[in-house]
Coordinates of C-alpha atoms in Angstrom, one line a residue:
M181 CA 0.0 0.0 0.0
G182 CA 2.8 2.4 1.0
S183 CA 4.8 1.7 -2.2
K184 CA 1.6 2.4 -4.3
V185 CA 1.2 5.8 -2.6
I186 CA 4.9 6.7 -3.2
S187 CA 4.6 5.6 -6.8
N188 CA 1.6 7.8 -7.3
A189 CA 3.4 10.7 -5.6
K190 CA 6.3 10.3 -8.0
E191 CA 4.1 10.2 -11.0
F192 CA 2.3 13.3 -9.8
Y193 CA 5.6 15.1 -9.1
N194 CA 6.9 14.3 -12.6
I195 CA 3.9 15.9 -14.3
L196 CA 4.1 19.0 -12.1
R197 CA 7.9 19.2 -12.8
A198 CA 7.3 19.0 -16.6
L199 CA 4.7 21.8 -16.3
Q200 CA 7.1 23.9 -14.2
G201 CA 10.0 23.5 -16.6
G202 CA 7.9 24.1 -19.8
E203 CA 7.9 27.4 -21.5
R204 CA 4.2 27.1 -22.5
N205 CA 1.3 27.2 -20.1
D206 CA -1.0 24.7 -21.9
P207 CA -3.0 22.5 -19.5
C208 CA -2.4 18.8 -19.2
T209 CA -4.7 15.9 -18.2
F210 CA -4.0 13.6 -15.3
E211 CA -6.1 10.4 -14.5
E212 CA -8.4 11.2 -17.5
D213 CA -10.6 13.7 -15.7
I214 CA -8.2 16.1 -13.8
Q215 CA -6.8 19.1 -15.6
M216 CA -3.6 20.7 -14.4
L217 CA -2.2 24.0 -15.5
K218 CA 0.4 26.6 -14.6
T219 CA -0.7 30.2 -14.2
N220 CA 0.1 33.4 -12.2
G221 CA -1.6 33.6 -8.8
D222 CA -2.8 37.2 -9.4
R223 CA -5.2 35.9 -12.1
I224 CA -7.4 34.2 -9.4
P225 CA -8.8 36.7 -6.8
I226 CA -8.6 34.5 -3.7
L227 CA -5.1 33.3 -4.6
N228 CA -3.8 36.8 -5.3
M229 CA -3.7 37.6 -1.6
Y230 CA -1.2 34.8 -0.9
C231 CA 0.6 34.2 -4.1
G232 CA 0.7 37.5 -5.9
N233 CA 1.9 37.2 -9.5
Q234 CA 4.2 34.2 -8.8
P235 CA 3.5 31.0 -10.8
V236 CA 1.2 28.4 -9.2
F237 CA -0.3 25.0 -10.3
I238 CA -4.1 24.7 -10.5
C239 CA -5.8 21.3 -10.3
E240 CA -9.4 21.1 -11.3
K241 CA -11.9 18.8 -13.0
A242 CA -11.4 18.8 -16.8
K243 CA -13.5 21.5 -18.3
V244 CA -16.6 20.6 -20.3
P245 CA -18.0 23.2 -22.7
K246 CA -21.4 24.4 -21.5
M247 CA -24.0 25.9 -23.9
H248 CA -26.2 28.7 -22.7
E249 CA -28.7 31.2 -24.1
P250 CA -27.4 34.8 -24.5
E251 CA -29.0 37.3 -22.2
D252 CA -32.0 39.0 -23.5
E253 CA -31.5 42.3 -21.7
T254 CA -29.0 44.8 -22.8
P255 CA -28.3 48.1 -21.1
N256 CA -30.6 51.0 -21.9
C257 CA -27.7 53.3 -22.1
T258 CA -24.0 52.4 -22.3
G259 CA -22.4 55.6 -23.4
G260 CA -19.3 55.0 -25.6
D261 CA -19.2 51.3 -24.7
E262 CA -22.6 50.3 -26.2
A263 CA -21.1 48.6 -29.2
D264 CA -18.7 46.6 -27.1
D265 CA -21.5 45.4 -24.8
N266 CA -23.7 44.3 -27.7
D267 CA -20.8 42.4 -29.4
D268 CA -20.8 40.0 -26.5
Y269 CA -24.1 38.5 -27.7
V270 CA -23.4 38.3 -31.4
T271 CA -21.8 35.3 -33.1
A272 CA -19.4 35.4 -36.0
D273 CA -22.2 35.0 -38.5
G274 CA -24.3 37.8 -36.9
D275 CA -26.8 35.5 -35.2
A276 CA -27.5 37.1 -31.8
S277 CA -29.8 34.3 -30.8
A278 CA -27.3 31.5 -31.2
L279 CA -26.2 29.5 -28.2
Q280 CA -23.0 30.6 -26.5
T281 CA -20.2 28.2 -25.6
E282 CA -18.5 28.8 -22.2
L283 CA -15.7 26.9 -20.5
V284 CA -16.2 27.1 -16.8
P285 CA -13.8 25.8 -14.0
E286 CA -15.1 22.7 -12.3
P287 CA -14.1 21.5 -8.7
L288 CA -12.8 18.2 -7.6
T289 CA -14.2 16.2 -4.6
I290 CA -12.8 16.9 -1.2
M291 CA -11.3 13.4 -1.0
K292 CA -9.6 13.7 -4.3
A293 CA -8.2 17.2 -3.4
R294 CA -6.7 15.8 -0.2
Q295 CA -5.1 13.0 -2.1
L296 CA -3.4 15.3 -4.5
L297 CA -2.1 17.5 -1.7
S298 CA -0.7 14.4 0.1
W299 CA 1.1 13.3 -3.1
Y300 CA 2.5 16.9 -3.5
T301 CA 3.7 16.9 0.2
L302 CA 5.2 13.4 0.0
S303 CA 7.1 14.3 -3.2
Q304 CA 8.7 17.2 -1.4
N305 CA 9.6 15.4 1.8
V306 CA 13.3 14.3 1.6
N307 CA 12.8 12.2 4.8
V308 CA 10.7 9.7 2.8
S309 CA 13.3 7.0 1.9
A310 CA 11.8 6.4 -1.6
V311 CA 11.8 10.1 -2.5
E312 CA 14.8 11.7 -4.0
N313 CA 16.0 15.2 -3.2
N314 CA 13.5 16.7 -5.6
P315 CA 13.7 20.5 -6.4
A316 CA 11.0 22.6 -4.9
L317 CA 7.8 22.9 -6.9
H318 CA 5.5 25.9 -7.4
P319 CA 2.6 26.2 -4.9
L320 CA -0.3 23.8 -5.7
W321 CA -3.9 24.9 -5.4
V322 CA -6.9 22.5 -5.9
R323 CA -10.5 23.5 -6.6
C324 CA -12.9 21.8 -4.2
D325 CA -16.6 21.2 -4.3
M326 CA -17.6 22.3 -0.8
S327 CA -18.9 18.9 0.0
D328 CA -17.4 18.9 3.5
P329 CA -19.2 20.5 6.6
A330 CA -16.7 23.4 6.5
G331 CA -17.6 24.3 2.9
T332 CA -14.0 24.1 1.6
T333 CA -13.6 25.6 -1.9
W334 CA -9.7 25.4 -2.2
F335 CA -6.9 23.4 -0.8
G336 CA -3.4 24.7 -1.2
A337 CA 0.2 23.7 -0.5
E338 CA 3.4 25.7 -0.7
T339 CA 7.0 24.6 0.0
I340 CA 9.3 26.1 2.6
C341 CA 12.9 26.1 1.8
M342 CA 16.1 26.5 3.8
G343 CA 18.7 27.2 1.1
N344 CA 18.1 24.7 -1.7
K345 CA 16.5 22.1 0.6
V346 CA 12.7 21.8 1.2
S347 CA 12.2 21.9 5.0
G348 CA 8.4 21.8 5.1
V349 CA 5.1 22.9 3.5
K350 CA 2.4 25.4 4.3
L351 CA -1.1 23.8 4.0
Y352 CA -4.0 26.1 3.1
S353 CA -7.7 25.7 3.3
V354 CA -10.3 28.2 1.9
T355 CA -13.8 27.9 3.2
C356 CA -16.8 30.0 2.0
K357 CA -20.3 30.9 3.1
G358 CA -23.1 32.3 1.0
S359 CA -24.3 35.9 1.4
T360 CA -25.9 37.3 4.5
V361 CA -27.1 40.6 5.7
D362 CA -27.0 39.4 9.3
K363 CA -23.7 40.8 10.8
K364 CA -24.2 38.8 13.9
S365 CA -23.8 35.6 12.0
L366 CA -20.3 36.6 10.8
I367 CA -17.2 35.3 12.6
T368 CA -15.9 37.8 15.2
L369 CA -12.3 39.0 15.5
D370 CA -11.8 37.0 18.7
E371 CA -13.0 33.8 17.0
L372 CA -10.6 34.4 14.2
K373 CA -7.7 34.8 16.7
Q374 CA -8.7 31.6 18.4
E375 CA -8.7 29.7 15.1
H376 CA -5.2 31.0 14.4
R377 CA -4.0 29.9 17.9
R378 CA -5.6 26.5 17.4
R379 CA -3.6 25.9 14.3
C380 CA -0.3 27.6 15.0
H381 CA 0.1 28.0 18.8
P382 CA 1.9 31.4 18.3
S383 CA 3.7 33.3 21.1
S384 CA 2.5 36.6 19.5
M385 CA 0.2 37.7 16.7
A386 CA -0.1 40.7 14.4
I387 CA -3.4 41.9 13.0
K388 CA -3.9 43.8 9.8
G389 CA -7.0 45.2 8.2
S390 CA -7.8 45.9 4.5
A391 CA -10.7 47.2 2.6
R392 CA -11.7 48.2 -0.9
F393 CA -14.4 50.9 -1.7
L394 CA -15.9 51.6 -5.1
L395 CA -15.7 55.3 -5.7
L396 CA -16.8 55.3 -9.4
G397 CA -18.3 52.7 -11.6
S398 CA -21.6 51.6 -13.1
T399 CA -24.6 53.7 -12.1
V400 CA -28.3 53.2 -11.6
V401 CA -30.7 55.9 -12.9
E402 CA -34.4 55.4 -12.4
N403 CA -33.9 51.7 -11.8
T404 CA -31.9 51.3 -15.0
L405 CA -28.4 50.0 -14.9
I406 CA -26.0 52.1 -17.0
K407 CA -22.9 50.0 -17.5
S408 CA -19.5 51.6 -17.3
Q409 CA -16.0 50.3 -18.0
T410 CA -14.6 53.1 -16.0
S411 CA -13.9 52.4 -12.4
V412 CA -12.1 54.0 -9.5
T413 CA -11.6 52.0 -6.4
V414 CA -9.5 52.7 -3.3
D415 CA -7.6 50.1 -1.3
F416 CA -6.9 50.7 2.4
K417 CA -4.5 48.9 4.7
W418 CA -4.1 49.5 8.4
S419 CA -3.0 47.8 11.7
H420 CA -4.7 47.5 15.1
V421 CA -8.0 46.2 13.9
E422 CA -10.6 46.3 16.7
S423 CA -13.7 44.8 15.0
V424 CA -15.0 43.2 11.9
L425 CA -16.2 45.6 9.2
E426 CA -14.7 48.6 11.0
T427 CA -14.2 51.8 8.9
P428 CA -10.6 52.2 7.8
P429 CA -8.9 54.9 10.1
L430 CA -7.4 58.0 8.6
S431 CA -4.0 56.6 9.5
S432 CA -4.4 53.9 6.9
T433 CA -2.4 53.7 3.7
A434 CA -4.7 54.3 0.7
T435 CA -4.1 53.5 -2.9
L436 CA -6.4 54.5 -5.8
N437 CA -6.9 52.0 -8.6
I438 CA -7.9 54.0 -11.7
K439 CA -9.2 52.4 -14.8
V440 CA -10.8 54.8 -17.3
A441 CA -12.6 53.9 -20.5
C442 CA -12.7 56.6 -23.2
G443 CA -15.9 57.6 -24.9
E444 CA -18.4 57.5 -22.1
M445 CA -21.0 60.2 -22.4
R446 CA -20.7 61.4 -18.8
S447 CA -17.0 62.1 -19.2
P448 CA -15.9 65.8 -19.4
M449 CA -13.8 64.6 -22.3
F450 CA -16.6 63.2 -24.4
E451 CA -16.7 66.0 -27.0
M452 CA -12.9 65.7 -27.3
Y453 CA -13.3 61.9 -27.8
R454 CA -15.7 62.4 -30.7
E455 CA -13.1 64.7 -32.3
L456 CA -10.5 62.0 -31.7
E457 CA -12.8 59.4 -33.2
F458 CA -13.1 61.3 -36.5
L459 CA -9.3 61.6 -36.6
Q460 CA -9.0 57.9 -36.0
T461 CA -11.5 57.3 -38.9
L462 CA -9.2 59.2 -41.2
A463 CA -6.2 57.2 -40.0
D464 CA -8.0 53.9 -40.4
G465 CA -9.1 54.9 -43.9
L466 CA -5.5 55.5 -44.9
R467 CA -4.4 52.2 -43.4
T468 CA -7.1 49.9 -44.7
G469 CA -8.4 51.7 -47.7
E470 CA -12.0 51.7 -46.3
T471 CA -13.7 54.4 -44.4
E472 CA -16.9 54.4 -42.3
W473 CA -17.8 58.1 -42.1
M474 CA -19.4 59.4 -38.9
E475 CA -22.7 61.1 -38.9
P476 CA -22.2 64.8 -39.6
L477 CA -22.8 67.2 -36.6
E478 CA -23.6 70.1 -38.9
S479 CA -26.6 70.3 -41.3
T480 CA -24.7 72.6 -43.7
S481 CA -22.4 70.8 -46.1
A482 CA -18.6 70.8 -45.7
V483 CA -18.1 72.8 -48.9
N484 CA -20.7 75.5 -47.9
L485 CA -19.2 75.8 -44.4
T486 CA -15.7 76.3 -46.0
K487 CA -17.0 78.9 -48.5
A488 CA -18.7 80.8 -45.7
F489 CA -15.5 80.7 -43.6
L490 CA -13.4 82.0 -46.4
E491 CA -15.9 84.8 -47.1
E492 CA -15.8 85.7 -43.5
L493 CA -12.1 86.1 -43.6
Q494 CA -12.2 88.2 -46.8
N495 CA -14.7 90.5 -45.1
T496 CA -12.6 91.0 -42.1
A497 CA -9.4 91.4 -44.1
K498 CA -10.3 95.1 -44.3
T499 CA -9.4 95.4 -40.6
P500 CA -6.3 93.3 -40.3
Q501 CA -5.2 94.9 -37.0
D502 CA -8.4 94.0 -35.3
Q503 CA -8.2 90.6 -36.7
A504 CA -4.7 90.1 -35.5
A505 CA -5.6 91.5 -32.1
K506 CA -8.7 89.4 -31.6
P507 CA -8.5 86.4 -34.0
A508 CA -10.6 84.2 -31.8
E509 CA -13.5 86.7 -31.5
A510 CA -13.5 87.3 -35.3
T511 CA -13.5 83.7 -36.5
K512 CA -14.3 81.4 -33.6
L513 CA -16.8 78.7 -34.5
K514 CA -19.5 78.1 -31.9
S515 CA -21.8 75.1 -31.9
E516 CA -24.9 74.7 -29.7
K517 CA -24.0 71.1 -29.3
D518 CA -20.7 71.9 -27.6
D519 CA -20.6 70.8 -24.0
P520 CA -20.2 73.7 -21.6
I521 CA -18.2 71.8 -19.1
F522 CA -15.9 70.4 -21.9
N523 CA -15.4 74.0 -23.1
S524 CA -14.5 75.3 -19.7
L525 CA -11.9 72.6 -19.3
L526 CA -10.2 72.2 -22.6
E527 CA -11.4 74.8 -25.2
R528 CA -8.8 77.2 -26.4
G529 CA -9.5 80.8 -27.4
D530 CA -6.5 81.0 -29.8
L531 CA -7.5 78.7 -32.7
D532 CA -5.7 79.7 -35.8
F533 CA -7.0 79.4 -39.4
V534 CA -6.0 75.8 -39.9
E535 CA -7.5 74.7 -36.6
Q536 CA -10.8 76.5 -37.2
L537 CA -11.0 74.9 -40.7
W538 CA -10.4 71.5 -39.1
V539 CA -13.3 72.1 -36.6
R540 CA -15.7 72.9 -39.5
M541 CA -14.6 70.0 -41.6
R542 CA -14.6 67.3 -38.9
K543 CA -18.2 68.2 -38.1
S544 CA -19.4 68.1 -41.7
V545 CA -17.2 65.9 -44.0
I546 CA -18.8 62.7 -45.2
S547 CA -16.7 61.7 -48.1
Y548 CA -13.2 61.9 -49.7
Q549 CA -14.7 64.2 -52.3
D550 CA -15.7 66.7 -49.5
I551 CA -12.2 66.8 -48.2
G552 CA -10.7 67.4 -51.7
D553 CA -13.2 70.1 -52.6
C554 CA -12.8 72.0 -49.3
L555 CA -9.0 72.0 -49.5
K556 CA -9.2 73.1 -53.2
L557 CA -11.2 76.1 -52.2
V558 CA -8.6 77.0 -49.5
T559 CA -5.5 76.6 -51.8
E560 CA -7.1 78.6 -54.5
A561 CA -7.9 81.4 -52.1
L562 CA -4.3 81.4 -50.9
R563 CA -2.9 81.3 -54.4
Y564 CA -4.9 84.3 -55.5
G565 CA -4.3 86.3 -52.4
D566 CA -8.0 86.4 -51.4
I567 CA -7.1 85.6 -47.8
K568 CA -4.1 86.1 -45.6
P569 CA -4.8 84.0 -42.5
W570 CA -2.7 83.8 -39.4
I571 CA -1.4 80.5 -38.0
H572 CA 0.6 79.4 -35.0
R573 CA 4.3 79.7 -35.4
D574 CA 4.9 76.0 -34.5
S575 CA 2.2 74.6 -36.9
S576 CA 3.6 71.7 -38.8
S577 CA 0.8 70.6 -41.2
S578 CA 1.2 70.7 -45.0
L579 CA -1.6 73.3 -45.2
S580 CA 0.3 75.5 -42.6
K581 CA 3.4 75.4 -44.8
L582 CA 1.3 76.5 -47.8
I583 CA 0.0 79.4 -45.8
L584 CA 3.5 80.5 -44.8
Q585 CA 4.5 80.3 -48.5
S586 CA 1.5 82.5 -49.4
Y587 CA 2.9 85.3 -47.3
H588 CA 5.7 85.5 -49.9
K589 CA 3.3 84.8 -52.8
Q590 CA 5.2 81.6 -53.7
I591 CA 3.0 78.6 -53.2
D592 CA 4.0 75.1 -54.3
H593 CA 1.7 73.2 -56.5
V594 CA -0.3 70.6 -54.6
S595 CA -2.1 67.8 -56.4
L596 CA -5.3 67.3 -54.4
T597 CA -5.9 63.8 -55.7
G598 CA -5.7 60.3 -54.3
L599 CA -4.9 60.2 -50.6
T600 CA -3.2 63.6 -50.4
P601 CA -6.3 65.5 -49.1
V602 CA -6.9 62.9 -46.4
N603 CA -3.2 63.1 -45.3
M604 CA -3.5 66.9 -45.2
L605 CA -6.7 66.8 -43.1
L606 CA -5.2 64.2 -40.7
E607 CA -2.2 66.4 -40.2
M608 CA -4.4 69.4 -39.4
G609 CA -6.3 67.3 -36.8
L610 CA -3.2 66.0 -35.2
D611 CA -1.7 69.5 -34.9
K612 CA -4.9 71.0 -33.4
M613 CA -5.5 68.2 -30.9
R614 CA -1.9 68.1 -29.7
K615 CA -2.1 71.8 -28.9
D616 CA -5.4 71.2 -27.0
Y617 CA -3.8 68.7 -24.7
I618 CA -0.6 70.7 -24.3
N619 CA -2.6 73.8 -23.4
Y620 CA -4.4 72.0 -20.6
L621 CA -1.4 70.0 -19.2
I622 CA 1.0 73.0 -19.2
G623 CA -1.7 75.5 -18.2
E624 CA -2.4 73.4 -15.1
E625 CA 1.4 73.0 -14.5
L626 CA 1.1 69.3 -14.6
T627 CA 4.1 68.8 -16.9
T628 CA 6.6 70.5 -19.2
L629 CA 7.3 70.4 -22.9
N630 CA 10.4 68.4 -22.2
H631 CA 8.3 65.6 -20.7
L632 CA 5.9 65.6 -23.7
C633 CA 8.6 65.2 -26.5
Y634 CA 7.6 61.6 -27.0
Y635 CA 4.0 62.5 -27.6
L636 CA 4.6 65.6 -29.7
S637 CA 7.1 64.2 -32.2
T638 CA 6.2 64.7 -35.9
D639 CA 9.3 62.7 -37.1
I640 CA 7.3 59.5 -37.1
D641 CA 4.6 58.3 -39.5
L642 CA 1.1 59.5 -39.2
Q643 CA -0.3 56.2 -37.8
E644 CA 2.2 56.2 -34.9
Q645 CA 1.3 59.9 -34.3
V646 CA -2.3 58.9 -33.9
I647 CA -1.5 56.1 -31.5
R648 CA 0.6 58.5 -29.3
L649 CA -2.3 61.1 -29.4
R650 CA -4.7 58.4 -28.2
K651 CA -2.3 57.7 -25.3
L652 CA -2.3 61.4 -24.5
H653 CA -6.1 61.5 -24.7
H654 CA -6.4 58.6 -22.3
L655 CA -4.0 60.3 -19.9
L656 CA -6.3 63.4 -19.9
E657 CA -9.3 61.2 -19.3
I658 CA -7.6 59.8 -16.2
I659 CA -6.5 63.2 -14.9
L660 CA -9.9 64.8 -15.4
T661 CA -11.6 61.9 -13.7
C662 CA -9.5 62.4 -10.6
S663 CA -9.8 66.2 -10.8
T664 CA -13.4 66.8 -11.6
F665 CA -14.9 63.9 -9.6
L666 CA -12.5 63.3 -6.7
G667 CA -11.2 66.8 -6.5
L668 CA -7.7 65.6 -5.8
P669 CA -5.1 68.3 -5.0
Y670 CA -2.4 69.5 -7.4
D671 CA 0.4 67.4 -5.9
R672 CA -1.5 64.2 -6.5
L673 CA -2.6 65.2 -10.0
F674 CA 1.0 66.1 -10.8
L675 CA 2.3 62.8 -9.6
L676 CA -0.4 60.9 -11.5
T677 CA 0.4 62.8 -14.7
Q678 CA 4.1 62.1 -14.4
S679 CA 3.7 58.3 -13.8
S680 CA 1.1 58.0 -16.6
L681 CA 3.3 59.8 -19.1
Q682 CA 6.2 57.5 -18.1
H683 CA 4.0 54.4 -18.4
Y684 CA 2.8 55.2 -21.9
K685 CA 6.3 55.8 -23.2
T686 CA 7.0 52.1 -22.6
Y687 CA 3.7 50.2 -22.8
P688 CA 1.0 50.1 -25.5
Y689 CA -2.3 51.8 -25.4
D690 CA -4.6 49.9 -22.9
E691 CA -7.8 51.1 -21.4
N692 CA -7.9 48.1 -19.1
H693 CA -4.7 49.0 -17.3
E694 CA -5.2 50.1 -13.7
F695 CA -3.1 53.2 -12.8
K696 CA -2.1 53.4 -9.1
L697 CA -1.9 56.5 -7.0
Q698 CA -1.0 56.8 -3.3
I699 CA -3.2 59.3 -1.4
K700 CA -4.1 60.3 2.1
P701 CA -7.4 58.9 3.3
A702 CA -8.5 62.4 4.5
L703 CA -8.7 63.5 0.9
I704 CA -11.5 61.1 0.1
S705 CA -13.0 60.5 3.6
H706 CA -16.3 62.0 2.6
F707 CA -16.7 59.4 -0.2
Y708 CA -16.2 56.3 1.9
Q709 CA -16.7 56.8 5.6
K710 CA -20.4 56.4 5.5
E711 CA -20.3 53.8 2.7
H712 CA -20.1 50.0 2.6
P713 CA -17.0 48.3 1.3
V714 CA -17.1 46.0 -1.7
V715 CA -14.3 43.9 0.0
W716 CA -13.3 44.0 3.7
G717 CA -10.6 41.8 5.2
V718 CA -8.7 41.1 8.4
E719 CA -5.5 39.0 8.7
V720 CA -4.0 37.4 11.8
S721 CA -0.3 36.4 11.3
S722 CA 2.5 35.0 13.3
G723 CA 6.1 34.0 12.5
S724 CA 8.3 35.7 10.0
G725 CA 9.9 35.2 6.6
A726 CA 9.1 31.9 4.9
R727 CA 7.7 30.5 8.1
E728 CA 5.1 33.2 8.5
V729 CA 1.6 31.8 8.9
R730 CA -1.6 33.7 8.3
T731 CA -5.3 33.3 9.0
S732 CA -7.6 35.7 7.1
L733 CA -11.2 36.6 6.7
Q734 CA -12.6 38.3 3.6
L735 CA -16.1 39.8 3.3
S736 CA -17.1 40.7 -0.2
D737 CA -20.2 41.9 -2.0
R738 CA -19.8 39.0 -4.5
P739 CA -18.2 35.5 -4.3
L740 CA -14.4 35.4 -4.5
V741 CA -14.7 31.8 -5.8
D742 CA -15.9 31.2 -9.3
H743 CA -16.3 27.4 -9.5
V744 CA -19.2 26.9 -7.1
I745 CA -22.7 28.3 -7.0
F746 CA -23.8 29.7 -3.7
D747 CA -27.4 29.3 -2.4
T748 CA -28.2 32.8 -1.2
G749 CA -31.8 31.9 -0.3
D750 CA -33.7 34.9 0.9
N751 CA -30.6 36.9 1.4
N752 CA -29.6 37.6 -2.2
A753 CA -26.4 39.5 -2.4
P754 CA -27.1 42.6 -4.5
L755 CA -24.6 43.9 -6.9
Q756 CA -23.4 47.1 -5.3
I757 CA -23.7 50.0 -7.8
K758 CA -22.2 53.3 -6.9
Y759 CA -24.2 56.4 -7.8
L760 CA -21.1 58.6 -8.1
P761 CA -20.4 60.1 -11.5
Y762 CA -18.3 63.1 -12.5
S763 CA -19.0 66.7 -11.4
Y764 CA -17.2 69.9 -10.6
K765 CA -14.8 70.5 -7.8
L766 CA -17.4 71.4 -5.2
P767 CA -17.7 70.6 -1.5
L768 CA -19.9 67.6 -1.1
S769 CA -22.5 69.7 0.7
Q770 CA -23.1 71.7 -2.5
F771 CA -23.8 68.7 -4.8
T772 CA -27.4 68.6 -6.1
A773 CA -29.3 66.5 -8.6
E774 CA -28.4 67.8 -12.0
V775 CA -28.3 66.5 -15.5
F776 CA -25.1 66.4 -17.4
S777 CA -24.7 64.6 -20.7
S778 CA -28.0 62.8 -20.1
V779 CA -26.8 61.2 -16.8
I780 CA -28.1 62.1 -13.4
F781 CA -25.4 63.2 -11.0
L782 CA -25.0 62.6 -7.3
T783 CA -26.8 64.4 -4.5
S784 CA -25.4 65.3 -1.2
D785 CA -27.5 62.8 0.7
Y786 CA -27.4 59.9 -1.8
T787 CA -27.7 56.2 -0.8
N788 CA -26.3 53.1 -2.4
D789 CA -28.6 51.9 -5.2
T790 CA -28.6 48.3 -6.2
V791 CA -29.7 46.5 -9.3
N792 CA -32.5 44.7 -7.5
G793 CA -34.1 47.4 -5.6
G794 CA -31.6 48.6 -3.0
S795 CA -30.8 47.6 0.5
E796 CA -29.6 49.6 3.6
D797 CA -27.7 46.7 4.9
P798 CA -25.5 45.1 2.2
A799 CA -25.1 41.3 1.9
F800 CA -21.6 39.9 2.3
F801 CA -20.1 36.6 1.1
S802 CA -17.6 35.3 3.7
T803 CA -14.3 33.7 2.7
M804 CA -11.9 32.4 5.3
V805 CA -8.3 31.2 4.6
C806 CA -6.5 29.1 7.2
C807 CA -2.9 28.1 7.1
G808 CA -0.9 25.5 8.9
L809 CA 2.8 24.6 8.9
A810 CA 4.0 21.1 8.4
N811 CA 7.8 20.6 9.1
F812 CA 9.8 17.8 7.7
A813 CA 11.7 16.6 10.8

């Protein structure tokens, strides 16, 4: 019997060792129905607390594809993400009613999970005569089916090393309970300490608290969920925990996690985003040869708008001094559709001729023919001296160069055929939008031109210039989210700007990236002190270094385990939806219900809304992680 167990342990070890040494992370099958894979611990929420981003082995039941009907309901309003949300329900052939295939993780039985952990432990124990001095393996985590009285969802094992020798293992168990609004049914801090003492017999213990609050996310307006890919959460960490679910003290360390999706209607950058989208349309057309024109924002045709603009310049040419002194007042285009908050934040009053022409064309162009005809009108007016427009000294577009030549009555011939007009218009847009962003960042003293060189370079091709402009736009979305909504002070905005600029010099454009920012809790205390956390945790620990042992409790508004279905009974855990969109930098007491970009904004005495009706007392799922130390004598 003993030799059979040792043989199984060796076989199990060999498979794990092959996975550990392999460059690929493809799963492998063991005993026909067990799937084993190597991944990073931070990809699984409950493991992230203990493993971080280090490699771990996951054992689970081999996944079986499950077919399910797509959801019928789609959000009533999704802002800029509407298309993305709808795409989730459409198959490759466009059939939205087709069945969807989903691979979901499946747990193993408690008995099987314990067997795998025993094999893992045996294979690492050098004191077992039949076991060679095997190198240490990555931590092993096994999904469990909660079939035991404790409700175990995970078993884990992690080697402890002294030098190159494995001296023991840490054994973990993760138990979960379904949601409840009854705080009295939750484990107390004293009970958690007793559990830690029972397992570890420590001489002293340390207690740490943690919590996460959602400051900005999806909203509920008139019982309608408005989905948002933008989220701002704050993570707190502190010592000297006195009770379960206590509010983080002001002495806590706090870190903002900022993830901003561009194009949402409630964003103060929405109008700028629409301008960027038109510019992206031009760039895509040059790259692919196909263009999907956006709906025009002006009822007047592009050609007629351009003619009117040129006539306006000719009429004001009689008073060139006034025009030079007040160029913005003479020729500035106003649109009733422009967002007042957007204007107050980013609109410039010094648009030159090329920039004003871009504004008119981007709101009215619907074909390549429109672009060519408009630019032909402009070049002819320059050639015949009908207009003598002013431009910024640092303008770099092809049209700006023609205007400079017109001052000396020597204009190069430009063939407005093929893709030349589109290239010229794209250059105009890039020039204008870069100045918009520079104007805000430098005007707010958030950076300097030296730090913007990467984003302002015109020595690269137009496609790369567009990519870098999108990065700059995303950075502005992040800064304005923290400025207009959270009202963060200058020093925090400056630090966030610098770190974001540095990040995008190295990494590709990614709206799913979470930007981190350390802040003082007092800066956002009015947002969280009367609110419920989405995750609250406490950890009791003893020992140090590799021999540190921790026992933790996590309370969350949704399960931290994805391979079991919790029976919530009458205490359904509502999805917590924060009703906290953007607004001005006002004291909280001055916030009122107001409409901005078709979204209702927060009031000073708001309450947490939920998808299924709302609840004063939130429901929490309970997850407990216990750890024990097994030494190899």
